[in-house]
Amino acid sequence: MTRVKVEETKAAIEDGASEIDMLINLGALKSRAYDAVYQDIDAVVKAANGLTTKVIIETALLDDTEKRKATEIVMAAGANFVKTATGFNGGGATVEDIELLSSIVQGKIGIKAAGGIRTYDDAVKMMQAGATRIGASGAVAIIHNEKSDTDY
């Protein structure tokens, strides 16, 4: 799996990507195979060759202990951001999750709150909780202080 992620990263860069998003190896994380999780992220960060790398940890699928460990590994492997969700696993950012991630990263890396942000107030709450970026498919509506009706 890591080899595929590395090749996809290289291809994305060749195609003009300026940032890389990757999904943490959830199976390895849940199995407590932390070295495998670290090596996977480290390989992609190295392949990104200095480009901003964001690691999606799917907070809705993790308990707080797993969120903490995942975030610690993301930091140790040299990624630039920890990101809450892909939008495909039934949950997005919560204020509580962003506060937890913020307490872990302590400003050393960024936090991208993604998923479930549908209003301007939602976005503000995420930023106040410690998010440094917002990911929302309804960003235009949110900026105009309208409610987004998207699922993500």
PDB file of C-alpha atoms in Angstrom:
ATOM      1  CA  MET A   1       0.000   0.000   0.000  1.00  0.00           C
ATOM      2  CA  THR A   2       2.791   2.449   0.840  1.00  0.00           C
ATOM      3  CA  ARG A   3       4.422   1.919  -2.556  1.00  0.00           C
ATOM      4  CA  VAL A   4       1.149   2.808  -4.284  1.00  0.00           C
ATOM      5  CA  LYS A   5       0.759   5.958  -2.180  1.00  0.00           C
ATOM      6  CA  VAL A   6       4.306   7.016  -3.045  1.00  0.00           C
ATOM      7  CA  GLU A   7       3.711   6.469  -6.767  1.00  0.00           C
ATOM      8  CA  GLU A   8       0.402   8.349  -6.588  1.00  0.00           C
ATOM      9  CA  THR A   9       2.172  11.206  -4.819  1.00  0.00           C
ATOM     10  CA  LYS A  10       4.835  11.391  -7.514  1.00  0.00           C
ATOM     11  CA  ALA A  11       2.189  11.280 -10.259  1.00  0.00           C
ATOM     12  CA  ALA A  12       0.174  14.020  -8.568  1.00  0.00           C
ATOM     13  CA  ILE A  13       3.258  16.227  -8.401  1.00  0.00           C
ATOM     14  CA  GLU A  14       4.034  15.573 -12.066  1.00  0.00           C
ATOM     15  CA  ASP A  15       0.444  16.588 -12.837  1.00  0.00           C
ATOM     16  CA  GLY A  16       0.914  19.884 -11.004  1.00  0.00           C
ATOM     17  CA  ALA A  17      -0.238  19.229  -7.432  1.00  0.00           C
ATOM     18  CA  SER A  18       0.985  21.812  -4.953  1.00  0.00           C
ATOM     19  CA  GLU A  19      -0.217  19.926  -1.860  1.00  0.00           C
ATOM     20  CA  ILE A  20      -0.717  16.255  -1.039  1.00  0.00           C
ATOM     21  CA  ASP A  21      -3.522  14.707   1.002  1.00  0.00           C
ATOM     22  CA  MET A  22      -3.180  11.120   2.154  1.00  0.00           C
ATOM     23  CA  LEU A  23      -5.291   8.821   4.277  1.00  0.00           C
ATOM     24  CA  ILE A  24      -3.672   7.300   7.328  1.00  0.00           C
ATOM     25  CA  ASN A  25      -3.478   3.509   7.248  1.00  0.00           C
ATOM     26  CA  LEU A  26      -6.525   2.960   9.453  1.00  0.00           C
ATOM     27  CA  GLY A  27      -6.115  -0.817   9.588  1.00  0.00           C
ATOM     28  CA  ALA A  28      -2.558  -0.520  10.855  1.00  0.00           C
ATOM     29  CA  LEU A  29      -3.548   2.198  13.331  1.00  0.00           C
ATOM     30  CA  LYS A  30      -6.448   0.140  14.701  1.00  0.00           C
ATOM     31  CA  SER A  31      -4.110  -2.876  14.936  1.00  0.00           C
ATOM     32  CA  ARG A  32      -1.572  -0.756  16.815  1.00  0.00           C
ATOM     33  CA  ALA A  33       1.025  -1.365  14.101  1.00  0.00           C
ATOM     34  CA  TYR A  34       2.385   2.099  14.744  1.00  0.00           C
ATOM     35  CA  ASP A  35       5.709   1.564  12.955  1.00  0.00           C
ATOM     36  CA  ALA A  36       3.801   0.711   9.773  1.00  0.00           C
ATOM     37  CA  VAL A  37       1.653   3.830  10.166  1.00  0.00           C
ATOM     38  CA  TYR A  38       4.752   5.976  10.649  1.00  0.00           C
ATOM     39  CA  GLN A  39       6.609   4.424   7.696  1.00  0.00           C
ATOM     40  CA  ASP A  40       3.604   4.936   5.411  1.00  0.00           C
ATOM     41  CA  ILE A  41       3.330   8.641   6.241  1.00  0.00           C
ATOM     42  CA  ASP A  42       7.093   9.165   6.214  1.00  0.00           C
ATOM     43  CA  ALA A  43       7.369   7.661   2.724  1.00  0.00           C
ATOM     44  CA  VAL A  44       4.676   9.961   1.332  1.00  0.00           C
ATOM     45  CA  VAL A  45       6.143  13.030   3.053  1.00  0.00           C
ATOM     46  CA  LYS A  46       9.523  12.221   1.499  1.00  0.00           C
ATOM     47  CA  ALA A  47       7.951  11.613  -1.924  1.00  0.00           C
ATOM     48  CA  ALA A  48       6.169  14.975  -1.631  1.00  0.00           C
ATOM     49  CA  ASN A  49       9.623  16.538  -1.635  1.00  0.00           C
ATOM     50  CA  GLY A  50       8.790  19.592   0.452  1.00  0.00           C
ATOM     51  CA  LEU A  51       5.194  20.089  -0.677  1.00  0.00           C
ATOM     52  CA  THR A  52       2.588  20.554   2.030  1.00  0.00           C
ATOM     53  CA  THR A  53       1.343  17.148   3.143  1.00  0.00           C
ATOM     54  CA  LYS A  54      -1.940  16.615   4.981  1.00  0.00           C
ATOM     55  CA  VAL A  55      -2.774  13.312   6.663  1.00  0.00           C
ATOM     56  CA  ILE A  56      -6.457  12.469   7.027  1.00  0.00           C
ATOM     57  CA  ILE A  57      -7.123  10.478  10.194  1.00  0.00           C
ATOM     58  CA  GLU A  58     -10.930   9.993   9.960  1.00  0.00           C
ATOM     59  CA  THR A  59     -11.727  11.190  13.484  1.00  0.00           C
ATOM     60  CA  ALA A  60     -15.278   9.789  13.339  1.00  0.00           C
ATOM     61  CA  LEU A  61     -13.830   6.271  13.215  1.00  0.00           C
ATOM     62  CA  LEU A  62     -11.389   6.708  16.112  1.00  0.00           C
ATOM     63  CA  ASP A  63     -11.632   6.959  19.864  1.00  0.00           C
ATOM     64  CA  ASP A  64      -9.713   9.718  21.640  1.00  0.00           C
ATOM     65  CA  THR A  65      -6.717   7.484  22.374  1.00  0.00           C
ATOM     66  CA  GLU A  66      -6.463   6.567  18.686  1.00  0.00           C
ATOM     67  CA  LYS A  67      -6.861  10.216  17.642  1.00  0.00           C
ATOM     68  CA  ARG A  68      -4.031  11.166  19.980  1.00  0.00           C
ATOM     69  CA  LYS A  69      -1.718   8.397  18.748  1.00  0.00           C
ATOM     70  CA  ALA A  70      -2.534   9.087  15.096  1.00  0.00           C
ATOM     71  CA  THR A  71      -1.777  12.782  15.520  1.00  0.00           C
ATOM     72  CA  GLU A  72       1.485  12.072  17.325  1.00  0.00           C
ATOM     73  CA  ILE A  73       2.570   9.798  14.468  1.00  0.00           C
ATOM     74  CA  VAL A  74       1.538  12.382  11.856  1.00  0.00           C
ATOM     75  CA  MET A  75       3.740  14.932  13.611  1.00  0.00           C
ATOM     76  CA  ALA A  76       6.676  12.555  14.054  1.00  0.00           C
ATOM     77  CA  ALA A  77       6.590  11.600  10.371  1.00  0.00           C
ATOM     78  CA  GLY A  78       6.928  15.229   9.317  1.00  0.00           C
ATOM     79  CA  ALA A  79       3.527  15.967   7.784  1.00  0.00           C
ATOM     80  CA  ASN A  80       2.361  19.569   7.772  1.00  0.00           C
ATOM     81  CA  PHE A  81      -1.295  19.023   8.705  1.00  0.00           C
ATOM     82  CA  VAL A  82      -3.581  16.584  10.414  1.00  0.00           C
ATOM     83  CA  LYS A  83      -7.000  16.549   8.721  1.00  0.00           C
ATOM     84  CA  THR A  84     -10.217  15.275  10.274  1.00  0.00           C
ATOM     85  CA  ALA A  85     -12.060  13.520   7.452  1.00  0.00           C
ATOM     86  CA  THR A  86     -12.401  12.530   3.817  1.00  0.00           C
ATOM     87  CA  GLY A  87     -16.162  12.955   3.773  1.00  0.00           C
ATOM     88  CA  PHE A  88     -16.783   9.306   2.957  1.00  0.00           C
ATOM     89  CA  ASN A  89     -17.006   7.781   6.422  1.00  0.00           C
ATOM     90  CA  GLY A  90     -20.071   9.327   7.984  1.00  0.00           C
ATOM     91  CA  GLY A  91     -18.573  12.007  10.130  1.00  0.00           C
ATOM     92  CA  GLY A  92     -16.641  15.192   9.959  1.00  0.00           C
ATOM     93  CA  ALA A  93     -15.013  17.691  12.199  1.00  0.00           C
ATOM     94  CA  THR A  94     -16.373  18.391  15.655  1.00  0.00           C
ATOM     95  CA  VAL A  95     -15.322  21.197  17.946  1.00  0.00           C
ATOM     96  CA  GLU A  96     -14.297  18.586  20.524  1.00  0.00           C
ATOM     97  CA  ASP A  97     -12.058  16.805  18.028  1.00  0.00           C
ATOM     98  CA  ILE A  98     -10.421  20.044  16.925  1.00  0.00           C
ATOM     99  CA  GLU A  99      -9.787  21.010  20.557  1.00  0.00           C
ATOM    100  CA  LEU A 100      -8.211  17.592  21.179  1.00  0.00           C
ATOM    101  CA  LEU A 101      -6.012  17.786  18.078  1.00  0.00           C
ATOM    102  CA  SER A 102      -5.011  21.337  18.974  1.00  0.00           C
ATOM    103  CA  SER A 103      -3.949  20.244  22.457  1.00  0.00           C
ATOM    104  CA  ILE A 104      -1.712  17.631  20.847  1.00  0.00           C
ATOM    105  CA  VAL A 105      -0.121  19.624  18.016  1.00  0.00           C
ATOM    106  CA  GLN A 106       0.311  22.797  20.103  1.00  0.00           C
ATOM    107  CA  GLY A 107       0.831  24.886  16.975  1.00  0.00           C
ATOM    108  CA  LYS A 108       3.641  22.689  15.611  1.00  0.00           C
ATOM    109  CA  ILE A 109       1.586  21.573  12.595  1.00  0.00           C
ATOM    110  CA  GLY A 110      -1.690  22.725  11.112  1.00  0.00           C
ATOM    111  CA  ILE A 111      -5.145  21.278  11.663  1.00  0.00           C
ATOM    112  CA  LYS A 112      -7.612  21.068   8.793  1.00  0.00           C
ATOM    113  CA  ALA A 113     -11.208  20.739   9.925  1.00  0.00           C
ATOM    114  CA  ALA A 114     -13.106  18.961   7.163  1.00  0.00           C
ATOM    115  CA  GLY A 115     -16.609  17.604   7.008  1.00  0.00           C
ATOM    116  CA  GLY A 116     -19.812  18.800   8.615  1.00  0.00           C
ATOM    117  CA  ILE A 117     -18.998  22.493   8.344  1.00  0.00           C
ATOM    118  CA  ARG A 118     -22.117  24.015   6.816  1.00  0.00           C
ATOM    119  CA  THR A 119     -22.366  27.554   8.186  1.00  0.00           C
ATOM    120  CA  TYR A 120     -20.158  30.543   8.848  1.00  0.00           C
ATOM    121  CA  ASP A 121     -20.680  29.993  12.577  1.00  0.00           C
ATOM    122  CA  ASP A 122     -19.524  26.368  12.210  1.00  0.00           C
ATOM    123  CA  ALA A 123     -16.338  27.584  10.521  1.00  0.00           C
ATOM    124  CA  VAL A 124     -15.707  30.217  13.199  1.00  0.00           C
ATOM    125  CA  LYS A 125     -16.171  27.638  15.975  1.00  0.00           C
ATOM    126  CA  MET A 126     -13.644  25.332  14.302  1.00  0.00           C
ATOM    127  CA  MET A 127     -11.104  28.140  14.002  1.00  0.00           C
ATOM    128  CA  GLN A 128     -11.654  29.146  17.626  1.00  0.00           C
ATOM    129  CA  ALA A 129     -11.100  25.514  18.644  1.00  0.00           C
ATOM    130  CA  GLY A 130      -7.730  25.473  16.878  1.00  0.00           C
ATOM    131  CA  ALA A 131      -8.298  24.666  13.201  1.00  0.00           C
ATOM    132  CA  THR A 132      -5.896  26.480  10.893  1.00  0.00           C
ATOM    133  CA  ARG A 133      -7.764  25.495   7.717  1.00  0.00           C
ATOM    134  CA  ILE A 134     -11.345  24.691   6.867  1.00  0.00           C
ATOM    135  CA  GLY A 135     -12.402  22.161   4.249  1.00  0.00           C
ATOM    136  CA  ALA A 136     -16.001  22.534   3.144  1.00  0.00           C
ATOM    137  CA  SER A 137     -17.639  21.722  -0.168  1.00  0.00           C
ATOM    138  CA  GLY A 138     -20.094  24.539   0.502  1.00  0.00           C
ATOM    139  CA  ALA A 139     -17.407  27.172   1.037  1.00  0.00           C
ATOM    140  CA  VAL A 140     -19.033  29.764  -1.227  1.00  0.00           C
ATOM    141  CA  ALA A 141     -22.329  29.567   0.681  1.00  0.00           C
ATOM    142  CA  ILE A 142     -20.482  29.678   4.002  1.00  0.00           C
ATOM    143  CA  ILE A 143     -18.510  32.783   3.014  1.00  0.00           C
ATOM    144  CA  HIS A 144     -21.779  34.496   2.077  1.00  0.00           C
ATOM    145  CA  ASN A 145     -23.151  33.559   5.518  1.00  0.00           C
ATOM    146  CA  GLU A 146     -25.632  31.128   4.001  1.00  0.00           C
ATOM    147  CA  LYS A 147     -26.114  27.531   5.081  1.00  0.00           C
ATOM    148  CA  SER A 148     -24.534  24.962   2.795  1.00  0.00           C
ATOM    149  CA  ASP A 149     -26.795  22.060   1.922  1.00  0.00           C
ATOM    150  CA  THR A 150     -23.979  19.713   0.939  1.00  0.00           C
ATOM    151  CA  ASP A 151     -23.337  16.476   2.787  1.00  0.00           C
ATOM    152  CA  TYR A 152     -19.674  17.330   3.320  1.00  0.00           C
TER     153      TYR A 152
END
